[in-house]
Amino acid sequence: MDALMANYASDSDSDGGEPEPAAAPAGAPEVLEPSALLPPPPLDLLQPPNFVDYSAMAQGSRVRSFPHVEGNYAVHVYVPVVIPSDAKKQLALAMKRAASLVPNLYAVDADYALSELCKDEQKLEKVLLSREFHVSLGRPVALQVHQIDSFVAMLRQKFQSQQRYWMEFNKWEHFVNDDCTRSFLSLEVTRTGLPEISKQILMVDEVYRLHGLPEFYKNPRPHISLVWALGDISRKLKQVIKDIEKYQSSMSSLQKSNVRCKFSRVVCKIGKMVHDICKVADC
């Protein structure tokens, strides 16, 4: 982005000496010098009364999926997912059980320690369960700057006729990334929504292929990841899943809350820029 920003010069950078200040018109209000202005208020006055500083809970340490190269931008194509309110209570209970068995778990992307979040119901819901999750439709890879426009244009063309459908995250599962540096506790789609998401992955694969990028996994397993840990801790996460499933099996069907939501859009994040690929109107 720095390379792109360098092409835009400010008008004040043009050649020539510094311009003379213009004379103020008669009757105009007096302009105070910067030294005469009041100092800015303390930062704590700008924060709401119920402000909680969650930064102290951030202890995670992540590793880049690929090395940084000048002129390359990380790209991620995904379906945004927001957990419905009726499922948050049961998910909060599941997260507490996970934290009790594996202490070194962190909220995905936010990197806050799950054990700390579980000490406060409000923090757990606000920091973890109320955030936007995602179902990946393509591998997170590096895209060259000159490919960005064609990449986004092709994705939008592919997804221009998308229809709304339901997604149900009905199975607890664990995943480990390719280089075994991180493990994830996730909710997988195995029934409702699986055919539609699988077709979307194939469409993204075609755009990746045309840009010389690696395609998605051969047998995709669409999911949202809730928490992560360093290294390959598959054995511990399998035990967590058994514990959660045993707990949920003892509950009545009325108490169980599946994470079920509607597909509404596809997003492509390139570097820090977010591109809407398609949006489906709510019928």
PDB file of C-alpha atoms in Angstrom:
ATOM      1  CA  MET A   1       0.000   0.000   0.000  1.00  0.00           C
ATOM      2  CA  ASP A   2       2.932   2.319   0.678  1.00  0.00           C
ATOM      3  CA  ALA A   3       3.973   1.908  -2.938  1.00  0.00           C
ATOM      4  CA  LEU A   4       0.521   2.909  -4.121  1.00  0.00           C
ATOM      5  CA  MET A   5       0.268   5.837  -1.723  1.00  0.00           C
ATOM      6  CA  ALA A   6       3.579   7.212  -3.020  1.00  0.00           C
ATOM      7  CA  ASN A   7       1.936   8.016  -6.361  1.00  0.00           C
ATOM      8  CA  TYR A   8      -0.332  10.601  -4.780  1.00  0.00           C
ATOM      9  CA  ALA A   9       1.554  13.795  -3.936  1.00  0.00           C
ATOM     10  CA  SER A  10       0.073  16.540  -1.799  1.00  0.00           C
ATOM     11  CA  ASP A  11      -0.524  19.941  -3.409  1.00  0.00           C
ATOM     12  CA  SER A  12       1.808  21.415  -0.817  1.00  0.00           C
ATOM     13  CA  ASP A  13       4.666  19.361  -2.297  1.00  0.00           C
ATOM     14  CA  SER A  14       4.720  21.372  -5.531  1.00  0.00           C
ATOM     15  CA  ASP A  15       7.817  23.402  -6.454  1.00  0.00           C
ATOM     16  CA  GLY A  16       8.184  27.029  -5.367  1.00  0.00           C
ATOM     17  CA  GLY A  17       8.603  28.993  -2.182  1.00  0.00           C
ATOM     18  CA  GLU A  18       6.201  29.040   0.692  1.00  0.00           C
ATOM     19  CA  PRO A  19       3.129  31.189  -0.187  1.00  0.00           C
ATOM     20  CA  GLU A  20       2.414  34.418   1.645  1.00  0.00           C
ATOM     21  CA  PRO A  21      -0.485  34.184   4.114  1.00  0.00           C
ATOM     22  CA  ALA A  22      -3.678  35.737   2.803  1.00  0.00           C
ATOM     23  CA  ALA A  23      -4.990  38.822   4.584  1.00  0.00           C
ATOM     24  CA  ALA A  24      -8.095  38.232   6.682  1.00  0.00           C
ATOM     25  CA  PRO A  25     -11.215  40.067   5.452  1.00  0.00           C
ATOM     26  CA  ALA A  26     -12.661  42.851   7.556  1.00  0.00           C
ATOM     27  CA  GLY A  27     -14.962  41.661  10.310  1.00  0.00           C
ATOM     28  CA  ALA A  28     -13.700  38.079  10.157  1.00  0.00           C
ATOM     29  CA  PRO A  29     -13.281  36.270  13.500  1.00  0.00           C
ATOM     30  CA  GLU A  30      -9.805  36.208  14.885  1.00  0.00           C
ATOM     31  CA  VAL A  31      -7.938  32.930  14.241  1.00  0.00           C
ATOM     32  CA  LEU A  32      -6.086  31.745  17.311  1.00  0.00           C
ATOM     33  CA  GLU A  33      -2.527  30.538  17.113  1.00  0.00           C
ATOM     34  CA  PRO A  34      -2.068  26.811  17.901  1.00  0.00           C
ATOM     35  CA  SER A  35      -0.358  27.738  21.177  1.00  0.00           C
ATOM     36  CA  ALA A  36      -3.512  29.611  22.273  1.00  0.00           C
ATOM     37  CA  LEU A  37      -5.850  26.653  21.732  1.00  0.00           C
ATOM     38  CA  LEU A  38      -6.958  24.478  24.634  1.00  0.00           C
ATOM     39  CA  PRO A  39      -5.099  21.144  25.005  1.00  0.00           C
ATOM     40  CA  PRO A  40      -6.970  17.959  24.008  1.00  0.00           C
ATOM     41  CA  PRO A  41      -8.931  16.215  26.776  1.00  0.00           C
ATOM     42  CA  PRO A  42      -7.459  13.149  28.509  1.00  0.00           C
ATOM     43  CA  LEU A  43      -8.024   9.905  26.591  1.00  0.00           C
ATOM     44  CA  ASP A  44     -10.015   8.374  29.435  1.00  0.00           C
ATOM     45  CA  LEU A  45     -12.689  11.051  29.001  1.00  0.00           C
ATOM     46  CA  LEU A  46     -13.244   9.901  25.412  1.00  0.00           C
ATOM     47  CA  GLN A  47     -14.033   6.340  26.511  1.00  0.00           C
ATOM     48  CA  PRO A  48     -17.578   5.304  27.461  1.00  0.00           C
ATOM     49  CA  PRO A  49     -18.322   4.547  31.136  1.00  0.00           C
ATOM     50  CA  ASN A  50     -18.502   0.781  30.497  1.00  0.00           C
ATOM     51  CA  PHE A  51     -15.238   0.728  28.516  1.00  0.00           C
ATOM     52  CA  VAL A  52     -13.159  -2.412  29.130  1.00  0.00           C
ATOM     53  CA  ASP A  53      -9.518  -2.537  28.083  1.00  0.00           C
ATOM     54  CA  TYR A  54      -9.178  -5.993  26.582  1.00  0.00           C
ATOM     55  CA  SER A  55      -5.645  -5.398  25.333  1.00  0.00           C
ATOM     56  CA  ALA A  56      -4.214  -6.679  28.610  1.00  0.00           C
ATOM     57  CA  MET A  57      -5.697 -10.096  27.823  1.00  0.00           C
ATOM     58  CA  ALA A  58      -3.995 -10.397  24.438  1.00  0.00           C
ATOM     59  CA  GLN A  59      -1.169 -12.856  24.850  1.00  0.00           C
ATOM     60  CA  GLY A  60      -1.225 -14.898  21.660  1.00  0.00           C
ATOM     61  CA  SER A  61       1.655 -15.107  19.207  1.00  0.00           C
ATOM     62  CA  ARG A  62       0.928 -15.982  15.604  1.00  0.00           C
ATOM     63  CA  VAL A  63       3.189 -16.957  12.719  1.00  0.00           C
ATOM     64  CA  ARG A  64       2.788 -15.654   9.169  1.00  0.00           C
ATOM     65  CA  SER A  65       1.468 -18.230   6.678  1.00  0.00           C
ATOM     66  CA  PHE A  66       3.955 -16.981   4.087  1.00  0.00           C
ATOM     67  CA  PRO A  67       6.885 -14.539   4.100  1.00  0.00           C
ATOM     68  CA  HIS A  68       6.268 -10.882   3.298  1.00  0.00           C
ATOM     69  CA  VAL A  69       7.391  -9.818  -0.182  1.00  0.00           C
ATOM     70  CA  GLU A  70       7.283  -6.215  -1.363  1.00  0.00           C
ATOM     71  CA  GLY A  71       4.455  -5.783  -3.883  1.00  0.00           C
ATOM     72  CA  ASN A  72       2.525  -8.838  -2.633  1.00  0.00           C
ATOM     73  CA  TYR A  73      -0.679  -8.640  -0.596  1.00  0.00           C
ATOM     74  CA  ALA A  74      -2.343 -11.307   1.515  1.00  0.00           C
ATOM     75  CA  VAL A  75      -5.701 -12.314   0.026  1.00  0.00           C
ATOM     76  CA  HIS A  76      -8.579 -14.091   1.745  1.00  0.00           C
ATOM     77  CA  VAL A  77     -11.977 -14.883   0.189  1.00  0.00           C
ATOM     78  CA  TYR A  78     -14.679 -15.837   2.672  1.00  0.00           C
ATOM     79  CA  VAL A  79     -18.317 -15.855   3.752  1.00  0.00           C
ATOM     80  CA  PRO A  80     -18.862 -13.665   6.862  1.00  0.00           C
ATOM     81  CA  VAL A  81     -20.753 -15.364   9.689  1.00  0.00           C
ATOM     82  CA  VAL A  82     -22.357 -13.757  12.744  1.00  0.00           C
ATOM     83  CA  ILE A  83     -23.503 -16.119  15.485  1.00  0.00           C
ATOM     84  CA  PRO A  84     -27.237 -15.671  16.250  1.00  0.00           C
ATOM     85  CA  SER A  85     -28.107 -14.568  19.764  1.00  0.00           C
ATOM     86  CA  ASP A  86     -30.050 -17.753  20.587  1.00  0.00           C
ATOM     87  CA  ALA A  87     -26.893 -19.851  20.161  1.00  0.00           C
ATOM     88  CA  LYS A  88     -24.498 -17.724  22.212  1.00  0.00           C
ATOM     89  CA  LYS A  89     -25.459 -19.067  25.638  1.00  0.00           C
ATOM     90  CA  GLN A  90     -24.741 -22.694  24.749  1.00  0.00           C
ATOM     91  CA  LEU A  91     -21.552 -21.744  22.914  1.00  0.00           C
ATOM     92  CA  ALA A  92     -20.394 -19.821  25.986  1.00  0.00           C
ATOM     93  CA  LEU A  93     -20.839 -22.963  28.082  1.00  0.00           C
ATOM     94  CA  ALA A  94     -18.876 -24.976  25.513  1.00  0.00           C
ATOM     95  CA  MET A  95     -16.051 -22.415  25.534  1.00  0.00           C
ATOM     96  CA  LYS A  96     -15.840 -22.573  29.332  1.00  0.00           C
ATOM     97  CA  ARG A  97     -15.472 -26.350  29.189  1.00  0.00           C
ATOM     98  CA  ALA A  98     -12.770 -25.974  26.539  1.00  0.00           C
ATOM     99  CA  ALA A  99     -10.871 -23.429  28.645  1.00  0.00           C
ATOM    100  CA  SER A 100     -10.962 -25.729  31.683  1.00  0.00           C
ATOM    101  CA  LEU A 101      -9.326 -28.560  29.715  1.00  0.00           C
ATOM    102  CA  VAL A 102      -6.864 -26.560  27.575  1.00  0.00           C
ATOM    103  CA  PRO A 103      -5.575 -23.393  29.277  1.00  0.00           C
ATOM    104  CA  ASN A 104      -3.631 -21.943  26.337  1.00  0.00           C
ATOM    105  CA  LEU A 105      -6.498 -21.234  23.947  1.00  0.00           C
ATOM    106  CA  TYR A 106      -7.040 -17.844  22.314  1.00  0.00           C
ATOM    107  CA  ALA A 107      -9.917 -16.147  20.498  1.00  0.00           C
ATOM    108  CA  VAL A 108      -9.445 -16.427  16.741  1.00  0.00           C
ATOM    109  CA  ASP A 109      -8.039 -13.242  15.162  1.00  0.00           C
ATOM    110  CA  ALA A 110      -8.504 -11.282  18.389  1.00  0.00           C
ATOM    111  CA  ASP A 111      -5.779 -13.281  20.225  1.00  0.00           C
ATOM    112  CA  TYR A 112      -7.295 -12.806  23.685  1.00  0.00           C
ATOM    113  CA  ALA A 113      -6.764 -15.633  26.183  1.00  0.00           C
ATOM    114  CA  LEU A 114      -9.952 -17.716  26.434  1.00  0.00           C
ATOM    115  CA  SER A 115      -9.293 -18.487  30.106  1.00  0.00           C
ATOM    116  CA  GLU A 116      -9.438 -14.751  30.883  1.00  0.00           C
ATOM    117  CA  LEU A 117     -12.551 -14.161  28.788  1.00  0.00           C
ATOM    118  CA  CYS A 118     -14.363 -16.984  30.571  1.00  0.00           C
ATOM    119  CA  LYS A 119     -14.005 -15.177  33.900  1.00  0.00           C
ATOM    120  CA  ASP A 120     -16.575 -12.628  32.760  1.00  0.00           C
ATOM    121  CA  GLU A 121     -19.721 -13.529  30.813  1.00  0.00           C
ATOM    122  CA  GLN A 122     -19.861 -10.067  29.243  1.00  0.00           C
ATOM    123  CA  LYS A 123     -16.282 -10.239  28.012  1.00  0.00           C
ATOM    124  CA  LEU A 124     -16.765 -13.730  26.623  1.00  0.00           C
ATOM    125  CA  GLU A 125     -19.818 -12.701  24.614  1.00  0.00           C
ATOM    126  CA  LYS A 126     -18.507  -9.307  23.506  1.00  0.00           C
ATOM    127  CA  VAL A 127     -14.962 -10.253  22.520  1.00  0.00           C
ATOM    128  CA  LEU A 128     -15.476 -13.777  21.193  1.00  0.00           C
ATOM    129  CA  LEU A 129     -19.072 -14.660  20.390  1.00  0.00           C
ATOM    130  CA  SER A 130     -20.272 -11.288  19.044  1.00  0.00           C
ATOM    131  CA  ARG A 131     -17.485 -10.871  16.506  1.00  0.00           C
ATOM    132  CA  GLU A 132     -17.669 -11.702  12.809  1.00  0.00           C
ATOM    133  CA  PHE A 133     -16.411 -15.171  11.899  1.00  0.00           C
ATOM    134  CA  HIS A 134     -15.753 -16.499   8.414  1.00  0.00           C
ATOM    135  CA  VAL A 135     -16.038 -19.578   6.227  1.00  0.00           C
ATOM    136  CA  SER A 136     -13.000 -19.644   3.972  1.00  0.00           C
ATOM    137  CA  LEU A 137     -13.680 -20.163   0.265  1.00  0.00           C
ATOM    138  CA  GLY A 138     -10.009 -20.120  -0.744  1.00  0.00           C
ATOM    139  CA  ARG A 139      -6.561 -20.505   0.721  1.00  0.00           C
ATOM    140  CA  PRO A 140      -4.980 -17.406   2.287  1.00  0.00           C
ATOM    141  CA  VAL A 141      -2.238 -16.661  -0.231  1.00  0.00           C
ATOM    142  CA  ALA A 142      -0.128 -13.801  -1.573  1.00  0.00           C
ATOM    143  CA  LEU A 143      -1.481 -11.819  -4.549  1.00  0.00           C
ATOM    144  CA  GLN A 144       0.704  -9.526  -6.647  1.00  0.00           C
ATOM    145  CA  VAL A 145      -0.358  -5.900  -6.826  1.00  0.00           C
ATOM    146  CA  HIS A 146      -0.920  -5.924 -10.606  1.00  0.00           C
ATOM    147  CA  GLN A 147      -3.346  -8.875 -10.226  1.00  0.00           C
ATOM    148  CA  ILE A 148      -5.695  -7.221  -7.759  1.00  0.00           C
ATOM    149  CA  ASP A 149      -8.097  -5.552 -10.213  1.00  0.00           C
ATOM    150  CA  SER A 150      -8.588  -8.625 -12.407  1.00  0.00           C
ATOM    151  CA  PHE A 151      -8.849 -10.907  -9.364  1.00  0.00           C
ATOM    152  CA  VAL A 152     -11.670  -8.876  -7.786  1.00  0.00           C
ATOM    153  CA  ALA A 153     -13.446  -8.357 -11.137  1.00  0.00           C
ATOM    154  CA  MET A 154     -13.467 -12.096 -11.906  1.00  0.00           C
ATOM    155  CA  LEU A 155     -14.780 -12.955  -8.457  1.00  0.00           C
ATOM    156  CA  ARG A 156     -17.624 -10.463  -8.815  1.00  0.00           C
ATOM    157  CA  GLN A 157     -18.526 -11.904 -12.202  1.00  0.00           C
ATOM    158  CA  LYS A 158     -18.593 -15.441 -10.809  1.00  0.00           C
ATOM    159  CA  PHE A 159     -20.833 -14.518  -7.864  1.00  0.00           C
ATOM    160  CA  GLN A 160     -23.242 -12.149  -9.588  1.00  0.00           C
ATOM    161  CA  SER A 161     -26.166 -14.608  -9.533  1.00  0.00           C
ATOM    162  CA  GLN A 162     -25.904 -15.939  -5.970  1.00  0.00           C
ATOM    163  CA  GLN A 163     -29.043 -16.857  -4.053  1.00  0.00           C
ATOM    164  CA  ARG A 164     -29.645 -16.847  -0.302  1.00  0.00           C
ATOM    165  CA  TYR A 165     -29.350 -20.184   1.526  1.00  0.00           C
ATOM    166  CA  TRP A 166     -29.096 -21.488   5.089  1.00  0.00           C
ATOM    167  CA  MET A 167     -25.866 -22.634   6.753  1.00  0.00           C
ATOM    168  CA  GLU A 168     -25.904 -24.872   9.811  1.00  0.00           C
ATOM    169  CA  PHE A 169     -22.732 -25.360  11.851  1.00  0.00           C
ATOM    170  CA  ASN A 170     -23.696 -28.621  13.478  1.00  0.00           C
ATOM    171  CA  LYS A 171     -20.453 -30.489  14.275  1.00  0.00           C
ATOM    172  CA  TRP A 172     -17.549 -29.728  16.614  1.00  0.00           C
ATOM    173  CA  GLU A 173     -14.212 -30.420  14.935  1.00  0.00           C
ATOM    174  CA  HIS A 174     -10.529 -29.573  15.267  1.00  0.00           C
ATOM    175  CA  PHE A 175      -8.167 -28.497  12.491  1.00  0.00           C
ATOM    176  CA  VAL A 176      -4.405 -27.994  12.197  1.00  0.00           C
ATOM    177  CA  ASN A 177      -2.834 -25.644   9.639  1.00  0.00           C
ATOM    178  CA  ASP A 178      -0.479 -26.918   6.932  1.00  0.00           C
ATOM    179  CA  ASP A 179       2.766 -26.260   8.790  1.00  0.00           C
ATOM    180  CA  CYS A 180       1.383 -27.503  12.148  1.00  0.00           C
ATOM    181  CA  THR A 181       2.054 -24.181  13.882  1.00  0.00           C
ATOM    182  CA  ARG A 182      -1.546 -23.676  15.015  1.00  0.00           C
ATOM    183  CA  SER A 183      -4.559 -25.777  15.998  1.00  0.00           C
ATOM    184  CA  PHE A 184      -8.200 -24.665  15.912  1.00  0.00           C
ATOM    185  CA  LEU A 185     -11.417 -25.638  17.665  1.00  0.00           C
ATOM    186  CA  SER A 186     -14.165 -25.174  15.100  1.00  0.00           C
ATOM    187  CA  LEU A 187     -17.793 -25.720  14.140  1.00  0.00           C
ATOM    188  CA  GLU A 188     -18.204 -27.513  10.813  1.00  0.00           C
ATOM    189  CA  VAL A 189     -20.979 -27.508   8.209  1.00  0.00           C
ATOM    190  CA  THR A 190     -21.811 -31.119   7.334  1.00  0.00           C
ATOM    191  CA  ARG A 191     -25.393 -30.907   6.064  1.00  0.00           C
ATOM    192  CA  THR A 192     -27.394 -27.742   5.489  1.00  0.00           C
ATOM    193  CA  GLY A 193     -25.413 -25.350   3.330  1.00  0.00           C
ATOM    194  CA  LEU A 194     -22.639 -27.779   2.391  1.00  0.00           C
ATOM    195  CA  PRO A 195     -23.607 -28.166  -1.311  1.00  0.00           C
ATOM    196  CA  GLU A 196     -23.886 -24.391  -1.790  1.00  0.00           C
ATOM    197  CA  ILE A 197     -20.581 -23.613  -0.071  1.00  0.00           C
ATOM    198  CA  SER A 198     -18.836 -26.375  -2.021  1.00  0.00           C
ATOM    199  CA  LYS A 199     -19.979 -24.792  -5.305  1.00  0.00           C
ATOM    200  CA  GLN A 200     -18.700 -21.409  -4.151  1.00  0.00           C
ATOM    201  CA  ILE A 201     -15.306 -22.916  -3.365  1.00  0.00           C
ATOM    202  CA  LEU A 202     -15.114 -24.324  -6.910  1.00  0.00           C
ATOM    203  CA  MET A 203     -15.841 -20.862  -8.330  1.00  0.00           C
ATOM    204  CA  VAL A 204     -13.091 -19.309  -6.245  1.00  0.00           C
ATOM    205  CA  ASP A 205     -10.741 -22.131  -7.268  1.00  0.00           C
ATOM    206  CA  GLU A 206     -11.220 -21.179 -10.915  1.00  0.00           C
ATOM    207  CA  VAL A 207     -10.281 -17.552 -10.243  1.00  0.00           C
ATOM    208  CA  TYR A 208      -7.261 -18.691  -8.222  1.00  0.00           C
ATOM    209  CA  ARG A 209      -6.171 -20.994 -11.033  1.00  0.00           C
ATOM    210  CA  LEU A 210      -6.353 -18.216 -13.634  1.00  0.00           C
ATOM    211  CA  HIS A 211      -4.056 -16.108 -11.445  1.00  0.00           C
ATOM    212  CA  GLY A 212      -1.535 -18.879 -10.799  1.00  0.00           C
ATOM    213  CA  LEU A 213      -2.593 -19.362  -7.169  1.00  0.00           C
ATOM    214  CA  PRO A 214      -2.944 -22.690  -5.319  1.00  0.00           C
ATOM    215  CA  GLU A 215      -6.480 -24.051  -5.214  1.00  0.00           C
ATOM    216  CA  PHE A 216      -8.387 -25.042  -2.074  1.00  0.00           C
ATOM    217  CA  TYR A 217      -8.202 -28.461  -0.442  1.00  0.00           C
ATOM    218  CA  LYS A 218      -9.548 -31.385  -2.509  1.00  0.00           C
ATOM    219  CA  ASN A 219     -12.148 -32.355   0.078  1.00  0.00           C
ATOM    220  CA  PRO A 220     -13.176 -29.021   1.615  1.00  0.00           C
ATOM    221  CA  ARG A 221     -14.744 -28.994   5.058  1.00  0.00           C
ATOM    222  CA  PRO A 222     -16.437 -25.600   5.529  1.00  0.00           C
ATOM    223  CA  HIS A 223     -16.247 -24.346   9.105  1.00  0.00           C
ATOM    224  CA  ILE A 224     -15.834 -21.389  11.418  1.00  0.00           C
ATOM    225  CA  SER A 225     -12.967 -21.454  13.924  1.00  0.00           C
ATOM    226  CA  LEU A 226     -13.674 -20.081  17.377  1.00  0.00           C
ATOM    227  CA  VAL A 227     -10.379 -20.467  19.250  1.00  0.00           C
ATOM    228  CA  TRP A 228      -6.802 -21.478  18.485  1.00  0.00           C
ATOM    229  CA  ALA A 229      -3.603 -22.652  20.170  1.00  0.00           C
ATOM    230  CA  LEU A 230       0.054 -22.817  19.225  1.00  0.00           C
ATOM    231  CA  GLY A 231       1.356 -26.065  17.738  1.00  0.00           C
ATOM    232  CA  ASP A 232      -0.428 -29.319  17.004  1.00  0.00           C
ATOM    233  CA  ILE A 233      -2.600 -30.118  20.031  1.00  0.00           C
ATOM    234  CA  SER A 234      -4.991 -32.475  18.237  1.00  0.00           C
ATOM    235  CA  ARG A 235      -5.104 -34.938  21.128  1.00  0.00           C
ATOM    236  CA  LYS A 236      -6.193 -32.270  23.619  1.00  0.00           C
ATOM    237  CA  LEU A 237      -8.809 -30.813  21.268  1.00  0.00           C
ATOM    238  CA  LYS A 238     -10.255 -34.268  20.600  1.00  0.00           C
ATOM    239  CA  GLN A 239     -10.773 -34.618  24.341  1.00  0.00           C
ATOM    240  CA  VAL A 240     -12.408 -31.188  24.458  1.00  0.00           C
ATOM    241  CA  ILE A 241     -14.816 -32.169  21.678  1.00  0.00           C
ATOM    242  CA  LYS A 242     -15.730 -35.426  23.453  1.00  0.00           C
ATOM    243  CA  ASP A 243     -16.433 -33.472  26.622  1.00  0.00           C
ATOM    244  CA  ILE A 244     -18.601 -30.903  24.820  1.00  0.00           C
ATOM    245  CA  GLU A 245     -20.531 -33.557  22.898  1.00  0.00           C
ATOM    246  CA  LYS A 246     -21.137 -35.586  26.069  1.00  0.00           C
ATOM    247  CA  TYR A 247     -22.427 -32.481  27.822  1.00  0.00           C
ATOM    248  CA  GLN A 248     -24.683 -31.504  24.905  1.00  0.00           C
ATOM    249  CA  SER A 249     -26.077 -35.036  24.510  1.00  0.00           C
ATOM    250  CA  SER A 250     -27.467 -34.830  28.043  1.00  0.00           C
ATOM    251  CA  MET A 251     -29.441 -31.701  27.191  1.00  0.00           C
ATOM    252  CA  SER A 252     -33.006 -31.627  25.893  1.00  0.00           C
ATOM    253  CA  SER A 253     -33.633 -30.633  22.296  1.00  0.00           C
ATOM    254  CA  LEU A 254     -35.177 -27.368  23.500  1.00  0.00           C
ATOM    255  CA  GLN A 255     -31.956 -26.419  25.283  1.00  0.00           C
ATOM    256  CA  LYS A 256     -29.721 -27.102  22.291  1.00  0.00           C
ATOM    257  CA  SER A 257     -29.007 -24.181  20.012  1.00  0.00           C
ATOM    258  CA  ASN A 258     -27.494 -24.991  16.642  1.00  0.00           C
ATOM    259  CA  VAL A 259     -25.530 -22.221  14.977  1.00  0.00           C
ATOM    260  CA  ARG A 260     -27.819 -21.667  12.019  1.00  0.00           C
ATOM    261  CA  CYS A 261     -27.669 -18.535   9.874  1.00  0.00           C
ATOM    262  CA  LYS A 262     -28.321 -17.289   6.352  1.00  0.00           C
ATOM    263  CA  PHE A 263     -25.713 -16.726   3.700  1.00  0.00           C
ATOM    264  CA  SER A 264     -25.733 -13.031   2.807  1.00  0.00           C
ATOM    265  CA  ARG A 265     -22.465 -12.069   1.104  1.00  0.00           C
ATOM    266  CA  VAL A 266     -18.965 -12.975  -0.026  1.00  0.00           C
ATOM    267  CA  VAL A 267     -15.996 -10.801   0.915  1.00  0.00           C
ATOM    268  CA  CYS A 268     -12.461 -10.587  -0.440  1.00  0.00           C
ATOM    269  CA  LYS A 269      -9.846  -9.051   1.840  1.00  0.00           C
ATOM    270  CA  ILE A 270      -6.616  -7.977   0.127  1.00  0.00           C
ATOM    271  CA  GLY A 271      -4.081  -6.502   2.503  1.00  0.00           C
ATOM    272  CA  LYS A 272      -6.104  -4.053   4.587  1.00  0.00           C
ATOM    273  CA  MET A 273      -8.684  -3.419   1.839  1.00  0.00           C
ATOM    274  CA  VAL A 274     -12.035  -5.226   2.005  1.00  0.00           C
ATOM    275  CA  HIS A 275     -13.924  -5.784  -1.273  1.00  0.00           C
ATOM    276  CA  ASP A 276     -17.580  -6.825  -1.344  1.00  0.00           C
ATOM    277  CA  ILE A 277     -17.866  -9.530  -3.984  1.00  0.00           C
ATOM    278  CA  CYS A 278     -21.607 -10.108  -3.714  1.00  0.00           C
ATOM    279  CA  LYS A 279     -24.513  -9.231  -1.448  1.00  0.00           C
ATOM    280  CA  VAL A 280     -27.835 -11.062  -1.340  1.00  0.00           C
ATOM    281  CA  ALA A 281     -30.927  -9.092  -0.377  1.00  0.00           C
ATOM    282  CA  ASP A 282     -32.862 -10.359   2.631  1.00  0.00           C
ATOM    283  CA  CYS A 283     -36.165 -11.735   1.404  1.00  0.00           C
TER     284      CYS A 283
END
